[in-house]
PDB file of C-alpha atoms in Angstrom:
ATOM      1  CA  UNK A 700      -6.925   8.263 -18.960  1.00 48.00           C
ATOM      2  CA  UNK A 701      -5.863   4.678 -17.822  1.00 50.00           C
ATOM      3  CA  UNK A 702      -8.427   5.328 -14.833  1.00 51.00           C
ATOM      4  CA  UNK A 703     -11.152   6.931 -16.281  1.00 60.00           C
ATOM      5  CA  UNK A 704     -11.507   3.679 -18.863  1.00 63.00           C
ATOM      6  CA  UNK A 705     -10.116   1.007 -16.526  1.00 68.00           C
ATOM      7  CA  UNK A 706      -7.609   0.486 -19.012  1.00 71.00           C
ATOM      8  CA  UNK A 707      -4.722  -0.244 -17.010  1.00 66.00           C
ATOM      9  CA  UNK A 708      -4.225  -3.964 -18.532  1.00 71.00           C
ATOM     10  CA  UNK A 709      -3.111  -2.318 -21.949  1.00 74.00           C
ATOM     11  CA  UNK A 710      -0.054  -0.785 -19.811  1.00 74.00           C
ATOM     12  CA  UNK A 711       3.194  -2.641 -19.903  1.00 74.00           C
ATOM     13  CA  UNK A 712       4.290  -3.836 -16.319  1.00 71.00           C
ATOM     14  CA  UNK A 713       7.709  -4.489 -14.768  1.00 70.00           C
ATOM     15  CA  UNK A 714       8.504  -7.618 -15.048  1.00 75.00           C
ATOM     16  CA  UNK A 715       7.723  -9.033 -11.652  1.00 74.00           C
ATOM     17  CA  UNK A 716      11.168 -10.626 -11.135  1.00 76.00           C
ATOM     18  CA  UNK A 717      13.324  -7.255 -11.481  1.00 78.00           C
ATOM     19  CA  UNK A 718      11.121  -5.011  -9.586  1.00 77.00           C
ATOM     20  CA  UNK A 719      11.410  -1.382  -9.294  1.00 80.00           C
ATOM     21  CA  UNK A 720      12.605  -0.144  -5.813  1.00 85.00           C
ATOM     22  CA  UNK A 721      11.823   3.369  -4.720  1.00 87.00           C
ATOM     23  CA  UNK A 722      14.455   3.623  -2.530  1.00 88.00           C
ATOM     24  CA  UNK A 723      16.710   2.984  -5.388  1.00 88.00           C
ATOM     25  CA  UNK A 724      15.332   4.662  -8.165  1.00 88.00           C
ATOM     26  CA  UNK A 725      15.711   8.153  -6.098  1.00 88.00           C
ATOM     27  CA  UNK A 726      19.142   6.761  -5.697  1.00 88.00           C
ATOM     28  CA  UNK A 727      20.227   6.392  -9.215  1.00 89.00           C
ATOM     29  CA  UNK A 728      18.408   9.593  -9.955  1.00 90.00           C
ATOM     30  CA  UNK A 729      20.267  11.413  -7.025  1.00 90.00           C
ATOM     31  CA  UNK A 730      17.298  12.537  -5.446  1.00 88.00           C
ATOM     32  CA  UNK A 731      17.874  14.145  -1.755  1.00 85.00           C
ATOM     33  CA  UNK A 732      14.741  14.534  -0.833  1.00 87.00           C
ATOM     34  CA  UNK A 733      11.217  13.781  -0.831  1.00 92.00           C
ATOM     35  CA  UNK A 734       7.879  15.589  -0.540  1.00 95.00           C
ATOM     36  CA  UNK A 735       5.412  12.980  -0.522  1.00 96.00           C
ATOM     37  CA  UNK A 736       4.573   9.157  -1.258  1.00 96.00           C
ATOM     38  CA  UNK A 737       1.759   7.351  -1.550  1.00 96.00           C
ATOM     39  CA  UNK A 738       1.385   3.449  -2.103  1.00 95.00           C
ATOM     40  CA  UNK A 739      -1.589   1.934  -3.332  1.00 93.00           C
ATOM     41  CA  UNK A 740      -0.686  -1.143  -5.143  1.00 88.00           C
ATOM     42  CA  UNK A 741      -3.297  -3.779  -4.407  1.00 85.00           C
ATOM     43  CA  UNK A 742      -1.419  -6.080  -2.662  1.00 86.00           C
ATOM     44  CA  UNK A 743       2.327  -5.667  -1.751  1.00 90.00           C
ATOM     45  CA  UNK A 744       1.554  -1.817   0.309  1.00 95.00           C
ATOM     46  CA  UNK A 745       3.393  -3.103   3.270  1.00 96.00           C
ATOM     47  CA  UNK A 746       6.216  -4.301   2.016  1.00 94.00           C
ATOM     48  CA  UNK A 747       7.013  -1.765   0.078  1.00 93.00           C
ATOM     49  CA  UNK A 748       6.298   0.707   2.673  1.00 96.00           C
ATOM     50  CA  UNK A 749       8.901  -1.744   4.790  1.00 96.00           C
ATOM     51  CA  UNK A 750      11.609  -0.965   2.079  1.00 93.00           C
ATOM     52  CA  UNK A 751      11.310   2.687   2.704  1.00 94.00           C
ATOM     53  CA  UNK A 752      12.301   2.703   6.410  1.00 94.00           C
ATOM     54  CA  UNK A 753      16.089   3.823   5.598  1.00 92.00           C
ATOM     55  CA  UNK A 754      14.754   7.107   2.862  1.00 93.00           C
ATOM     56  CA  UNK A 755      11.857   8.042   5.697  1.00 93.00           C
ATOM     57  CA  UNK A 756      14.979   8.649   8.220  1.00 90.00           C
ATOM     58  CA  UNK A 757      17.069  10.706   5.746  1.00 91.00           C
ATOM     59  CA  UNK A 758      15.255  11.959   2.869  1.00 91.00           C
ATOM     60  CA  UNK A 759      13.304  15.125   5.040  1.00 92.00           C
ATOM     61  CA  UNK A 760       9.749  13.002   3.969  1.00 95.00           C
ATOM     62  CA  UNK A 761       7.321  15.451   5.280  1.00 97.00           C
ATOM     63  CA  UNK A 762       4.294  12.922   4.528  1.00 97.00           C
ATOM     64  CA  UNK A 763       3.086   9.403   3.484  1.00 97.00           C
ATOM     65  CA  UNK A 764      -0.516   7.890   2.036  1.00 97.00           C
ATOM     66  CA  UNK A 765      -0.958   4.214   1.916  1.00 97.00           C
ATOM     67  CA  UNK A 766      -3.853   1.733   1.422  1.00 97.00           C
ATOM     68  CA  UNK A 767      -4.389  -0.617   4.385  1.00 97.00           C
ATOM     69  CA  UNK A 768      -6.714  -3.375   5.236  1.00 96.00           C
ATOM     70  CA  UNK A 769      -8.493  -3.666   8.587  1.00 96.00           C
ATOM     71  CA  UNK A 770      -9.079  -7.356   8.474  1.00 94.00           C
ATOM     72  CA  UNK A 771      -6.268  -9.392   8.881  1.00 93.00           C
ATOM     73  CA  UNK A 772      -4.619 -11.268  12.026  1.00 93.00           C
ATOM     74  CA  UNK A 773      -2.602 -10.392  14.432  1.00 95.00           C
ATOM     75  CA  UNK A 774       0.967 -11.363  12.582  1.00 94.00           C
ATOM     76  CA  UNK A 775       3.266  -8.696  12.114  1.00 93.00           C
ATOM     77  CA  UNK A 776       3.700  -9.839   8.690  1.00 94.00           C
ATOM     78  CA  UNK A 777       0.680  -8.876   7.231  1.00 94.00           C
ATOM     79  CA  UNK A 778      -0.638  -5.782   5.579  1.00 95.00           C
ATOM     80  CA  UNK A 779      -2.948  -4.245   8.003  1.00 96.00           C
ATOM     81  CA  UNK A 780      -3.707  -1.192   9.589  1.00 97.00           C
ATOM     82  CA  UNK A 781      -2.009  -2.068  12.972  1.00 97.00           C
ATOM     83  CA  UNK A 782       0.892  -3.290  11.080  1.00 97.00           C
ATOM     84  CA  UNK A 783       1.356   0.260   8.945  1.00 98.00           C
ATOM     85  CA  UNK A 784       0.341   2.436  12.132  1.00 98.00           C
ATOM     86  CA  UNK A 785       3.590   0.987  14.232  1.00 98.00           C
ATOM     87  CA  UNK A 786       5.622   0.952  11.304  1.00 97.00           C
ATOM     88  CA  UNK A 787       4.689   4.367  10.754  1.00 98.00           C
ATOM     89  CA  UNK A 788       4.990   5.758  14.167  1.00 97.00           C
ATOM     90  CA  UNK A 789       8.525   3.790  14.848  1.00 96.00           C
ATOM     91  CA  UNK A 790       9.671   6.305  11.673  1.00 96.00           C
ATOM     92  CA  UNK A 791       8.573   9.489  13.790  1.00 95.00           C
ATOM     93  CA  UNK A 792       5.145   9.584  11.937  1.00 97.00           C
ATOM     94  CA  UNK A 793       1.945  10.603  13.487  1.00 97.00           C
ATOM     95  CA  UNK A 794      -1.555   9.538  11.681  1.00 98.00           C
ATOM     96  CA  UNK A 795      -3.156  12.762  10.576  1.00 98.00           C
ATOM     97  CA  UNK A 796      -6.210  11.221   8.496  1.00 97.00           C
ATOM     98  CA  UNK A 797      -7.980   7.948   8.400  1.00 97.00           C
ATOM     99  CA  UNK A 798     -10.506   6.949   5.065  1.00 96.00           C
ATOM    100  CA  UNK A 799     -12.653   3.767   5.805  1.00 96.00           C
ATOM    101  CA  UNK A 800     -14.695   2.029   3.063  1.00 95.00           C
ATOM    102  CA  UNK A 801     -17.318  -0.355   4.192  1.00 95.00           C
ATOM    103  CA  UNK A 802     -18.171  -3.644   2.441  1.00 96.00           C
ATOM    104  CA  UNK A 803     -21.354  -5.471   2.981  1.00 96.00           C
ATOM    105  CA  UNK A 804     -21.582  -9.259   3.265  1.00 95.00           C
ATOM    106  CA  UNK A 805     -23.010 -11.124   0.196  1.00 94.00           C
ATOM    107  CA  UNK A 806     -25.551 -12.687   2.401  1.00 96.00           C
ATOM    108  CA  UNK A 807     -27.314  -9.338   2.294  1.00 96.00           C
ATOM    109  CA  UNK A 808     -25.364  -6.616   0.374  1.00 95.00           C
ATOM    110  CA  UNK A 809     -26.153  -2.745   1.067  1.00 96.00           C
ATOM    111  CA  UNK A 810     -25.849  -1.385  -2.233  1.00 96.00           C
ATOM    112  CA  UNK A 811     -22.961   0.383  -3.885  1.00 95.00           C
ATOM    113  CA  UNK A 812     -21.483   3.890  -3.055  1.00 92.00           C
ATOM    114  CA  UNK A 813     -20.436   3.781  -6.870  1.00 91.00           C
ATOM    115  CA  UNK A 814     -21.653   2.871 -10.494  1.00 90.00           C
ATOM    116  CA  UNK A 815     -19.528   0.555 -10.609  1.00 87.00           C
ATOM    117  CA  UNK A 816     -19.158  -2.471  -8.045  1.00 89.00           C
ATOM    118  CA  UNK A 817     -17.251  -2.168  -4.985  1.00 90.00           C
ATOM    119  CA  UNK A 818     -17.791  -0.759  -1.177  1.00 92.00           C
ATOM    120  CA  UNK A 819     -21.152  -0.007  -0.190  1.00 96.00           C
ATOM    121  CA  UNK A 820     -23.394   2.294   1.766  1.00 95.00           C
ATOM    122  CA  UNK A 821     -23.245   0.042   4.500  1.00 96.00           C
ATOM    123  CA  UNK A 822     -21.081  -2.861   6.070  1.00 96.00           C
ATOM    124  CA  UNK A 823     -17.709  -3.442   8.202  1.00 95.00           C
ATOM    125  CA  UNK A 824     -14.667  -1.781   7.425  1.00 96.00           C
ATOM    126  CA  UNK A 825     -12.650  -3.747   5.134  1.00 95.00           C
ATOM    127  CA  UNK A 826     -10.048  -1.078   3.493  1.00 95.00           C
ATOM    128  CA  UNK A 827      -9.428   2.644   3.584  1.00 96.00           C
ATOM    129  CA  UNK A 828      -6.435   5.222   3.160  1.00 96.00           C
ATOM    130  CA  UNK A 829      -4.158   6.138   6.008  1.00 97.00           C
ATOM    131  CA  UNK A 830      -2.177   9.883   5.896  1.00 98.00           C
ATOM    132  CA  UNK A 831       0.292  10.089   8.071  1.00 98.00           C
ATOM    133  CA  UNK A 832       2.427  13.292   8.195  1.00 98.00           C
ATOM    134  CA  UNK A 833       5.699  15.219  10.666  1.00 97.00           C
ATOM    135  CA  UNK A 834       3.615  16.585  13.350  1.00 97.00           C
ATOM    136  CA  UNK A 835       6.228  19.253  12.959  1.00 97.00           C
ATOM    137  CA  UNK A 836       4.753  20.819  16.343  1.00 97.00           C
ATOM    138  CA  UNK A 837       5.093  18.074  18.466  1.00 96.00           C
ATOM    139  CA  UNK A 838       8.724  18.014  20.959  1.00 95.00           C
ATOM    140  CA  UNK A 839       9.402  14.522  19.324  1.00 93.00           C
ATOM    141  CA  UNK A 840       9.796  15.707  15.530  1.00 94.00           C
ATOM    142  CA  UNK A 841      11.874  19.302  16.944  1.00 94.00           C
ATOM    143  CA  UNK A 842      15.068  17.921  15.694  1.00 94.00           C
ATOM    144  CA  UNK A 843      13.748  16.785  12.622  1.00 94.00           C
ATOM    145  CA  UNK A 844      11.952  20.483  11.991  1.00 95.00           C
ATOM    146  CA  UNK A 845      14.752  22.459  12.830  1.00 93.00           C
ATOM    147  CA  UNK A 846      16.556  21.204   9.419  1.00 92.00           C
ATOM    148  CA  UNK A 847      14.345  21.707   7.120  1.00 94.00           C
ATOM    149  CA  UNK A 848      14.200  24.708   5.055  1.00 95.00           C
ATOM    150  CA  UNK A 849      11.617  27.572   5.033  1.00 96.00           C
ATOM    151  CA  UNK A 850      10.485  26.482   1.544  1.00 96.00           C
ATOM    152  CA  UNK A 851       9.794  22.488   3.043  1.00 96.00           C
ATOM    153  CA  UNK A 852       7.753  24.126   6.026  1.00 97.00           C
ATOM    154  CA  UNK A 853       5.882  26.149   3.298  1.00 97.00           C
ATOM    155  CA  UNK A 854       5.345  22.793   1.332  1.00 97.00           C
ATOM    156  CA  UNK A 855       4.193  20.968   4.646  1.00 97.00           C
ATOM    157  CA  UNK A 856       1.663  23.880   5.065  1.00 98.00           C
ATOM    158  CA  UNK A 857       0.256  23.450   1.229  1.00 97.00           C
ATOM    159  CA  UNK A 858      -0.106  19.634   1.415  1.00 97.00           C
ATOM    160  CA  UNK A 859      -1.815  20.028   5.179  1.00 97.00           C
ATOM    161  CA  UNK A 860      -4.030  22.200   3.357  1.00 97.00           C
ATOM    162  CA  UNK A 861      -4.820  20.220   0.438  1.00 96.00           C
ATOM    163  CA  UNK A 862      -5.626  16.730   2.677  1.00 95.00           C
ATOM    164  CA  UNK A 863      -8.265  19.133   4.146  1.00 95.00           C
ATOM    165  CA  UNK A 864      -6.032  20.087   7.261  1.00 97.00           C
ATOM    166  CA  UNK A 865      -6.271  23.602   7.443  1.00 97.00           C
ATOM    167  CA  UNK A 866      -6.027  24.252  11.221  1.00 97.00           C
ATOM    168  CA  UNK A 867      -2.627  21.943  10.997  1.00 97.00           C
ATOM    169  CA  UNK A 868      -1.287  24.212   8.233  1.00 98.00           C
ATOM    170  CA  UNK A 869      -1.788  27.534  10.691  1.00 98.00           C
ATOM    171  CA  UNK A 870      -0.396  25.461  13.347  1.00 98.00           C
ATOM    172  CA  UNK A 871       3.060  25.052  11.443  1.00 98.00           C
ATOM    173  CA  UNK A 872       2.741  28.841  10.052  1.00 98.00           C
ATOM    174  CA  UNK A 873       2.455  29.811  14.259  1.00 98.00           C
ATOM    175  CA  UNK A 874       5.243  27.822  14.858  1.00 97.00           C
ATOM    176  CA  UNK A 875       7.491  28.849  12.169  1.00 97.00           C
ATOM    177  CA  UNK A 876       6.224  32.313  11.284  1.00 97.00           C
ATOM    178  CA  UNK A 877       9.538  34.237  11.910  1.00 96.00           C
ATOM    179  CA  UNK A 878      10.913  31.130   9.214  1.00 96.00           C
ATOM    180  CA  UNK A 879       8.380  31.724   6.877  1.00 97.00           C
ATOM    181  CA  UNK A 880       7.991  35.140   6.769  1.00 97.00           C
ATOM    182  CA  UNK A 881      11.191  35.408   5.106  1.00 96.00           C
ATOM    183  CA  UNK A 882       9.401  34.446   2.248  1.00 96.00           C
ATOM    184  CA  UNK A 883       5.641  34.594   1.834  1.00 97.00           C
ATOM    185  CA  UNK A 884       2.775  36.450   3.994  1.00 97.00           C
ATOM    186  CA  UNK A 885       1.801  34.799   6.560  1.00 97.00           C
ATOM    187  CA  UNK A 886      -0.727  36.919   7.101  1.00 97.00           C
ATOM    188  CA  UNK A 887      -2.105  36.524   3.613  1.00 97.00           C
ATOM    189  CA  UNK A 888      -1.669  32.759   4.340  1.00 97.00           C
ATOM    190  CA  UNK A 889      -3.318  32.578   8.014  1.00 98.00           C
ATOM    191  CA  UNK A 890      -6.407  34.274   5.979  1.00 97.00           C
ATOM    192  CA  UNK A 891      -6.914  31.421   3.389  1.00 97.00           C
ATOM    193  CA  UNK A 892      -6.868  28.639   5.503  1.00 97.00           C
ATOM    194  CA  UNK A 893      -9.058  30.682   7.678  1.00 97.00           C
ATOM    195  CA  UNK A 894     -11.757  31.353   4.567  1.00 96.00           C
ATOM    196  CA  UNK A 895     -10.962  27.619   3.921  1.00 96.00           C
ATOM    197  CA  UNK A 896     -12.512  26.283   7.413  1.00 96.00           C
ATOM    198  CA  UNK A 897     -15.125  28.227   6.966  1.00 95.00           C
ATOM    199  CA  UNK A 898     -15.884  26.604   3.215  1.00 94.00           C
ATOM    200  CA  UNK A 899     -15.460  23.083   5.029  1.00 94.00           C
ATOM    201  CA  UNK A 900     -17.889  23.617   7.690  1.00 92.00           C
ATOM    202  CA  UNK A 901     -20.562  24.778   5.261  1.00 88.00           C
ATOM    203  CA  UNK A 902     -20.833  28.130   6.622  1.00 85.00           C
ATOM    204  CA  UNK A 903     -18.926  31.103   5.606  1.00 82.00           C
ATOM    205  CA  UNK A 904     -18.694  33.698   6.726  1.00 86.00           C
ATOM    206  CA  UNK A 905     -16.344  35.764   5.461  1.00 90.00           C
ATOM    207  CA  UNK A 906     -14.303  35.729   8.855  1.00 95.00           C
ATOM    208  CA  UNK A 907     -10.074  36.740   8.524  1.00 96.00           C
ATOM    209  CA  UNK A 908      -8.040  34.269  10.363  1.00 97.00           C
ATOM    210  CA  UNK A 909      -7.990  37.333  13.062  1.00 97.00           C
ATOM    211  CA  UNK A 910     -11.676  37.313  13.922  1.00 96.00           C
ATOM    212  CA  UNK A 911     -12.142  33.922  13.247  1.00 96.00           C
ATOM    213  CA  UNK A 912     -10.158  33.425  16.564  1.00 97.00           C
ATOM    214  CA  UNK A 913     -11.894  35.990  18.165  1.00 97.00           C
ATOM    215  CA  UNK A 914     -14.954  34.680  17.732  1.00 95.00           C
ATOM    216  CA  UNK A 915     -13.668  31.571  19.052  1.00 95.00           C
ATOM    217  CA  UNK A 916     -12.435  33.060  22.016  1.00 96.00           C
ATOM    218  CA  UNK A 917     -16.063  34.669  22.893  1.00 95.00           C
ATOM    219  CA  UNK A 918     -17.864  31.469  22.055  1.00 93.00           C
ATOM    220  CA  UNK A 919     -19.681  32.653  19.101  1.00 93.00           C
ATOM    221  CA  UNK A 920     -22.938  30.858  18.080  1.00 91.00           C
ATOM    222  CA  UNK A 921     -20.728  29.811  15.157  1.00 91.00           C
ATOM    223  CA  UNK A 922     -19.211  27.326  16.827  1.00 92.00           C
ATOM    224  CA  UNK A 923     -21.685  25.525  18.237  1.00 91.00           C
ATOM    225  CA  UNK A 924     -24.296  23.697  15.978  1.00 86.00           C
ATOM    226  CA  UNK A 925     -27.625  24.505  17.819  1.00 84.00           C
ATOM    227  CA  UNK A 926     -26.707  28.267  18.736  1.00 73.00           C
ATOM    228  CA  UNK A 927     -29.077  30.586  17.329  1.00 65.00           C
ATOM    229  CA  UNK A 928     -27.104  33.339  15.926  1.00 60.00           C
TER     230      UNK A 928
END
């Protein structure tokens, strides 16, 4: 409820001079591995994202969100984008979605997106959310793939699918379907994400993942936005 009211100043915070590390709270807990993380802290992203490196090598991390800023300078210090895209991709991580929310000068301000003051209509790119994920496809991340379990693949599939990436869930089903099989239809699966880039596009059709691809394959009048069908 914290968000709904903006009441997050009647939550009691860490005290700022024995901070909470991720990498050893999972530690203490004896937690092997990890799904997901995202960082959005206002502030401190980067360097907390820096104190992962170590638990993104060895703790099977399928996928990562984190704010970033695209102003900033060129010093490797600071939290922008550049900074958190070589980070990311020194760690074996390949940028699978990019949010950017404008803000308009004061000089002349667009007006808000929101009820509620903050990025606008209109203006330069100021902040946004980057999603990076295992391109669990690619030759580079092969090693990395070939130890994970059929239930992580399955998992990498669902979040893929939930971060609007339906074509890069069937891409790891493909890949892995002998894997996966062993435990769910893939068939069944290859069919949902199918129905669910229709529902994206704004134009279902009904099509199974089977002759969704062959209409692909004979150019349909789906595909392309002026055909007349």
């Amino acid at each position: 409820e914290e968000w709904l009211f903006n009441a997050w100043g009647k939550n009691k915070l860490r005290d700022p001079e024995k901070p909470i590390l991720l990498t050893t709270y999972v530690t203490e807990k004896t937690i092997g591995s990890i799904d997901f993380i995202k960082i959005d802290v206002d502030g401190q992203d980067f360097n907390i994202l820096k104190t992962l490196k170590e638990d993104l090598a060895t703790r099977q991390i399928l996928g990562l969100a984190i704010e970033v800023n695209y102003v900033g300078s060129h010093l490797d210090h600071e939290h922008t984008f550049h900074n958190v895209d070589r980070f990311m991709r020194e760690q074996g991580f390949d940028l699978f979605g990019l949010e950017v929310r404008p803000y308009s000068a004061a000089a002349l301000p667009f007006p808000y997106l929101y009820d509620f003051p903050g990025n606008t209509i209109k203006g330069r790119p100021l902040q946004g959310d980057a999603f990076y994920f295992r391109d669990l496809c690619a030759d580079h991340t092969q090693d990395f793939a070939r130890h994970l379990s059929s239930t992580s693949l399955l998992k990498a599939v669902a979040i893929l699918s939930l971060c609007n990436l339906p074509d890069s869930s069937a891409e790891i089903i493909l890949k892995f379907r002998e894997r996966l099989d062993e435990i769910i239809d893939t068939s069944m699966l290859l069919d949902l994400l199918a129905t669910e880039v229709q529902v994206l596009s704004s134009n279902q059709q009904g099509m199974s993942f089977k002759d969704y691809k062959t209409a692909f394959k004979a150019s349909d009048p789906y595909f392309w936005p002026n055909a007349k069908r």
